[in-house]
Coordinates of N, CA and C in Angstrom, one line a residue:
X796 N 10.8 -29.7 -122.0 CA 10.9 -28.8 -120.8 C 9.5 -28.7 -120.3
X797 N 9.6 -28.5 -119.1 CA 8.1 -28.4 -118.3 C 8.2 -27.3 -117.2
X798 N 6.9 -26.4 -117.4 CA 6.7 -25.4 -116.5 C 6.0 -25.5 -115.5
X799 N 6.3 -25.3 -114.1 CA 5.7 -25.6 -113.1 C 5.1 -24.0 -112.4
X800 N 3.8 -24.3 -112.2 CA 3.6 -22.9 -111.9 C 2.3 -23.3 -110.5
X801 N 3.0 -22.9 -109.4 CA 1.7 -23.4 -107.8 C 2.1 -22.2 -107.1
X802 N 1.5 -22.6 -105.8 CA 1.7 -21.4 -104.7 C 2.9 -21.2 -104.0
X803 N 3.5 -22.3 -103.7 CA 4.8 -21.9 -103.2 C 5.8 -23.5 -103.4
X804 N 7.0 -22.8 -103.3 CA 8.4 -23.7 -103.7 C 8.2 -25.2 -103.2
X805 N 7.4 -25.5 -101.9 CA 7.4 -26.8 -101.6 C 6.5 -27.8 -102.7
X806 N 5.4 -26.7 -103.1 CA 4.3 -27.7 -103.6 C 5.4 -27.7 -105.4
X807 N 6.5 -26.8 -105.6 CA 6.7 -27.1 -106.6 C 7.9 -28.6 -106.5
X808 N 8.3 -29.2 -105.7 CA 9.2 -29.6 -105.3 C 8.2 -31.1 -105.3
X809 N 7.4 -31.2 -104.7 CA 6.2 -32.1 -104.9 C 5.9 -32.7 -106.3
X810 N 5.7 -31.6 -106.7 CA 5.4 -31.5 -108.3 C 6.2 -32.3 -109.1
X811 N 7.9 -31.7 -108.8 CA 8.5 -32.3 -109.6 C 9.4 -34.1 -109.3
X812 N 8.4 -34.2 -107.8 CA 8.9 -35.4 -107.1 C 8.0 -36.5 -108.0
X813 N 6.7 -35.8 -108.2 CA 5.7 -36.3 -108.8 C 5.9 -36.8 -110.2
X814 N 6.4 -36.4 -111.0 CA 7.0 -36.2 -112.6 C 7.5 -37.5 -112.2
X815 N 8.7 -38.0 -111.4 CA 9.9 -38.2 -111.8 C 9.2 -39.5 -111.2
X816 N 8.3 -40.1 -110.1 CA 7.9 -40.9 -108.8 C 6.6 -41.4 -110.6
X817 N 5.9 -40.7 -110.6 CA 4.7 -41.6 -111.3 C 4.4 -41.1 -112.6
X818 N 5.2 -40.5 -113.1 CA 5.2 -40.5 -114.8 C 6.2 -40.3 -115.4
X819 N 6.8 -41.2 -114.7 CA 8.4 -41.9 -115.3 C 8.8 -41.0 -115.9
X820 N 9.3 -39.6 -115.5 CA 9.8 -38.4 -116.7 C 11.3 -38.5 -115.5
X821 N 12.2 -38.5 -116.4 CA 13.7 -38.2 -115.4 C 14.2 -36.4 -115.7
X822 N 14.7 -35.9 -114.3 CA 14.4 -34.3 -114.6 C 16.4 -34.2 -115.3
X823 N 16.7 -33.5 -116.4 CA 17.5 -33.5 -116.6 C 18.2 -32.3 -116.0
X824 N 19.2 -32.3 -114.9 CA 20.2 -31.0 -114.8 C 19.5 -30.3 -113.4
X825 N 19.3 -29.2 -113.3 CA 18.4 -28.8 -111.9 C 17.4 -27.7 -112.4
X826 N 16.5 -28.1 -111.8 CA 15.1 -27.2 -112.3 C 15.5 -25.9 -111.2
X827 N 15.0 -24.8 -112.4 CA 15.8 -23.4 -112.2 C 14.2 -22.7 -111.8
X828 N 13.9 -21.7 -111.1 CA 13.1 -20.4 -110.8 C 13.2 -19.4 -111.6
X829 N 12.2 -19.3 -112.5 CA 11.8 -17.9 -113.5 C 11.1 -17.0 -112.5
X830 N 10.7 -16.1 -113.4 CA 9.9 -14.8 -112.7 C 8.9 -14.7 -113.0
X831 N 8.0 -14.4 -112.0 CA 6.4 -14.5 -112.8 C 6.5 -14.2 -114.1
X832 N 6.5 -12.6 -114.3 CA 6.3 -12.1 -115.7 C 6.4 -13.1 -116.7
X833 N 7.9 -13.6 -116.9 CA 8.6 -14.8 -117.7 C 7.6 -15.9 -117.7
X834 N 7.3 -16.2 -116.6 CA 6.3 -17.7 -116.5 C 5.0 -17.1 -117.3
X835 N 4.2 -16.2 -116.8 CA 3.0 -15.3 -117.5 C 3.2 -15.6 -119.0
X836 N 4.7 -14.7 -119.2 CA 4.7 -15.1 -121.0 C 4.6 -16.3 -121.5
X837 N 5.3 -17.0 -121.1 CA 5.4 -18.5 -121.8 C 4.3 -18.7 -121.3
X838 N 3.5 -18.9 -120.6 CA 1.7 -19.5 -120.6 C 0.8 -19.0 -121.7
X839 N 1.0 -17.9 -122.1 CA 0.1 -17.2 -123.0 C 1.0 -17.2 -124.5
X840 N 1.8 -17.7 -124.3 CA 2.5 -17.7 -126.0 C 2.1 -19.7 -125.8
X841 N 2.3 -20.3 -125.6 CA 1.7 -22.2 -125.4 C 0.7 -22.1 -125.3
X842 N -0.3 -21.5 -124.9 CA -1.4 -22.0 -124.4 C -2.8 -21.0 -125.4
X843 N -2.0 -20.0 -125.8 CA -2.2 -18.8 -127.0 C -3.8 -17.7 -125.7
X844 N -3.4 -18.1 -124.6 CA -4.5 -16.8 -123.5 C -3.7 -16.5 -122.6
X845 N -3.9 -15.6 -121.6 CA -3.5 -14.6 -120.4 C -3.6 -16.0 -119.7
X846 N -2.7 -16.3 -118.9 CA -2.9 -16.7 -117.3 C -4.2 -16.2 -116.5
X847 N -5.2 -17.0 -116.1 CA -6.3 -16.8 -115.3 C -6.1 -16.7 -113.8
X848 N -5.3 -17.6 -113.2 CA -4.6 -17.5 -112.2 C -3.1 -16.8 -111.8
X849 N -3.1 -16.3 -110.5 CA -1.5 -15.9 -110.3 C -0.9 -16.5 -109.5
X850 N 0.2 -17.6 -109.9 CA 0.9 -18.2 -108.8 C 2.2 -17.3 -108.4
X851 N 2.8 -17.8 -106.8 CA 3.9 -17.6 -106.6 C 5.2 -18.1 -106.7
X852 N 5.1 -19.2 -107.0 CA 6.2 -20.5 -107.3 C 6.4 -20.4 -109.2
X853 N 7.2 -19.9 -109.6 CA 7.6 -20.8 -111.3 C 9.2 -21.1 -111.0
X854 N 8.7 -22.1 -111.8 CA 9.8 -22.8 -112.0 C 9.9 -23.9 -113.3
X855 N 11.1 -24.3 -114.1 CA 11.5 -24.5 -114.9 C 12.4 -26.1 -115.0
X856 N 12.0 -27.1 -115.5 CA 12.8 -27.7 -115.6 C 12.6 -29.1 -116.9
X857 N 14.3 -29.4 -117.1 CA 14.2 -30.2 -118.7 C 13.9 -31.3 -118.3
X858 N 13.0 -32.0 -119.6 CA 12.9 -33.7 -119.0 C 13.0 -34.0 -120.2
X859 N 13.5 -35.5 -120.0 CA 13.5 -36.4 -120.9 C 12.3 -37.0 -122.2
X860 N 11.6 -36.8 -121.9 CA 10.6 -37.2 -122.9 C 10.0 -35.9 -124.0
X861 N 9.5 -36.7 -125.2 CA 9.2 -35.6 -126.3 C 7.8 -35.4 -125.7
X862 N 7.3 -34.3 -126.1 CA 6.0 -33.4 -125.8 C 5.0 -34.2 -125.9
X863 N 4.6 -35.0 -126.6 CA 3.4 -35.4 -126.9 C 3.3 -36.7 -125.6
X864 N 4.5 -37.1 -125.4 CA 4.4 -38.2 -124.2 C 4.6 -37.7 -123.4
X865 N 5.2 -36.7 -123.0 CA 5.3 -36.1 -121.4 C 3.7 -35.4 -121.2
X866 N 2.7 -34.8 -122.3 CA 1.7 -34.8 -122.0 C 0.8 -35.6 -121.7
X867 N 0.9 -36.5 -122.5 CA 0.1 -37.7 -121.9 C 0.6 -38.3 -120.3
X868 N 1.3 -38.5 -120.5 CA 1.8 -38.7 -118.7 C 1.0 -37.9 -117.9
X869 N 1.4 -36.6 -117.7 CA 0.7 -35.8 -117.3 C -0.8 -35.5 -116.8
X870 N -1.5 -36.0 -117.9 CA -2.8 -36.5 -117.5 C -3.0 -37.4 -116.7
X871 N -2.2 -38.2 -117.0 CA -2.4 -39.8 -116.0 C -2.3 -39.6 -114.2
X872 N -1.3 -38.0 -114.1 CA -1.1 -37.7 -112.9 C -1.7 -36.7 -112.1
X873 N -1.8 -36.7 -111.1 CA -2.4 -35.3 -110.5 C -1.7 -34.3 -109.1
X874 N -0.4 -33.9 -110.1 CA 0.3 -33.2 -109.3 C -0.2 -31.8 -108.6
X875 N 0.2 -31.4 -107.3 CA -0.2 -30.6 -106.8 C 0.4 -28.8 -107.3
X876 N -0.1 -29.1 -108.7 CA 0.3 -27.3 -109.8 C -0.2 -27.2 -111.1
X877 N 0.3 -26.8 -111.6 CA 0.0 -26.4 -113.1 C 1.0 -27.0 -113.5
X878 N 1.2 -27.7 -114.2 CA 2.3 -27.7 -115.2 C 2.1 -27.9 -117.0
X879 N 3.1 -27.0 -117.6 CA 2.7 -27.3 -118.7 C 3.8 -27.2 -119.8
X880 N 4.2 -28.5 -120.9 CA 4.8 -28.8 -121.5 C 5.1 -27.8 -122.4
X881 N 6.7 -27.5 -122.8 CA 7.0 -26.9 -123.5 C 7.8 -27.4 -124.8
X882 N 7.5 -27.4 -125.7 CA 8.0 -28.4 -126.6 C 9.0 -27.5 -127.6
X883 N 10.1 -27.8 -128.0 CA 11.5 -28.0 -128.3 C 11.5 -27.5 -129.1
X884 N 10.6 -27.1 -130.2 CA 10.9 -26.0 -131.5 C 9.7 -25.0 -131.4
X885 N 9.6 -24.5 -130.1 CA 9.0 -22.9 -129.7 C 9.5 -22.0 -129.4
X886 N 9.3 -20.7 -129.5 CA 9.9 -19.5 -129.3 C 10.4 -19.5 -128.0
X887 N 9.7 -20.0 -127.0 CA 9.1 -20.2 -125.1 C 10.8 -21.1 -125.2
X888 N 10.8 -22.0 -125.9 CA 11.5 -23.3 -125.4 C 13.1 -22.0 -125.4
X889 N 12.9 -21.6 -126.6 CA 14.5 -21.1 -127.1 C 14.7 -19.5 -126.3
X890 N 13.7 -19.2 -125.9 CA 14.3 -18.1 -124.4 C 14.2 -18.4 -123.3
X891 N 14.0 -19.9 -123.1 CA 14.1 -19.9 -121.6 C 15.8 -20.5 -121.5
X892 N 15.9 -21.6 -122.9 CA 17.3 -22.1 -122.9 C 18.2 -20.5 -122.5
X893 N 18.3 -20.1 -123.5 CA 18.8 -18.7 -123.6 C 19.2 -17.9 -122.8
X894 N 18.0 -17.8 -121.7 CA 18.5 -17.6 -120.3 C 18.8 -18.3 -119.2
X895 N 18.7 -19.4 -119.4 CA 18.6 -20.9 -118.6 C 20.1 -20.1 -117.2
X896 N 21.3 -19.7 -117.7 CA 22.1 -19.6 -117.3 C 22.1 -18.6 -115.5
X897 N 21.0 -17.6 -116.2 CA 20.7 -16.4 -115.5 C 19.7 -16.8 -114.3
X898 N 18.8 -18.2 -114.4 CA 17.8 -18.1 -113.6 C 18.6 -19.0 -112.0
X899 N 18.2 -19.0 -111.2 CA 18.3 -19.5 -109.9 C 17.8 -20.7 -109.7
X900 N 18.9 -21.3 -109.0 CA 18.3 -23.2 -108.9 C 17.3 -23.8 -107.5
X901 N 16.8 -24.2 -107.8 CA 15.4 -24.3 -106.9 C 15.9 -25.4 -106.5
X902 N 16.6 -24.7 -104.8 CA 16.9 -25.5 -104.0 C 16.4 -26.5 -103.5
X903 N 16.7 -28.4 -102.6 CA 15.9 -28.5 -102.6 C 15.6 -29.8 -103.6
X904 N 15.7 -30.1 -104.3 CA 14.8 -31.1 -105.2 C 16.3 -32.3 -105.5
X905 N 15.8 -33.4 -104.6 CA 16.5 -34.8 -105.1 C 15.6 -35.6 -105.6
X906 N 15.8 -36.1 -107.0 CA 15.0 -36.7 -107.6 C 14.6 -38.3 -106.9
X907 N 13.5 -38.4 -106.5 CA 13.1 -39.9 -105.8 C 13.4 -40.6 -106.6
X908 N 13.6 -42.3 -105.6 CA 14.1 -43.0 -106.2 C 12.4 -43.3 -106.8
X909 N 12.8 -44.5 -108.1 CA 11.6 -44.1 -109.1 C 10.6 -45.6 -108.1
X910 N 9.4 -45.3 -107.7 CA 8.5 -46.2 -107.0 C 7.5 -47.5 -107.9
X911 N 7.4 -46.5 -109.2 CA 6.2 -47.5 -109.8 C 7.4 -49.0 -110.4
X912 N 8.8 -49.3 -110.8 CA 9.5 -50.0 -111.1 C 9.5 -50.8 -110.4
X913 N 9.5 -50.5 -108.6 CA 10.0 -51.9 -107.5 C 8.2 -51.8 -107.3
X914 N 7.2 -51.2 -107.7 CA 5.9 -52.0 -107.0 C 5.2 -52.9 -108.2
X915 N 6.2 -52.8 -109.3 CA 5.7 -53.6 -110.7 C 6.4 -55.2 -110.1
X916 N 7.9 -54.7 -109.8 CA 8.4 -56.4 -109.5 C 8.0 -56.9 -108.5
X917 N 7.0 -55.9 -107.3 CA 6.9 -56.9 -106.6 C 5.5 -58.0 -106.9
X918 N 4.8 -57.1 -107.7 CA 3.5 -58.1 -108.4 C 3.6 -59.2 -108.7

């Protein structure tokens, strides 16, 4: 699971165009909108400090890869947010599932078709 936290809903939609376009992460299901607070917590329970910045956009969504490779991807990219991996046996991971149901779908996001695959064949 991956937290997306920018200034507003487009650049997070970018973001997650970005995941899926150049570090090959496929988004599973539809990436849902938390609430600051919620987003706040899980930064400072992962990351073990206060959020230094305040964004207006969180948002939430599952991908396919285990933590240690969706971070490394991550690096390799330079999406327009914060994003930050939430890995699968955390307290973070198992209240957001939890509420997964309750949060709002962040309208908006078709996953691109994936670009780095047809500019590899055309080499």
């Amino acid at each position: 699971m991956v937290l997306i936290r920018t200034d507003n809903f487009d650049k997070a939609l970018i973001a997650l165009a970005d995941l899926v376009r150049y570090a090959g992460m496929e988004i599973r299901g539809k990436p849902k909108i938390i609430p600051p607070a919620l987003s706040d917590w899980a930064v400072e329970k992962i990351v073990g400090e206060e959020p230094k910045k305040k964004y207006r956009a969180h948002v939430v969504a599952q991908v396919d890869l285990p933590p240690a490779k969706a971070i490394g991807r991550l690096r390799e990219i330079h999406p327009p947010a914060h994003i930050i991996v939430i890995p699968p046996d955390t307290p973070v991971h198992k209240e957001l599932l939890k509420l997964w149901g309750t949060f709002e779908v962040l309208k908006g996001f078709y996953p691109p078709k994936k670009v780095q695959e047809e500019e590899i064949e055309e080499e």
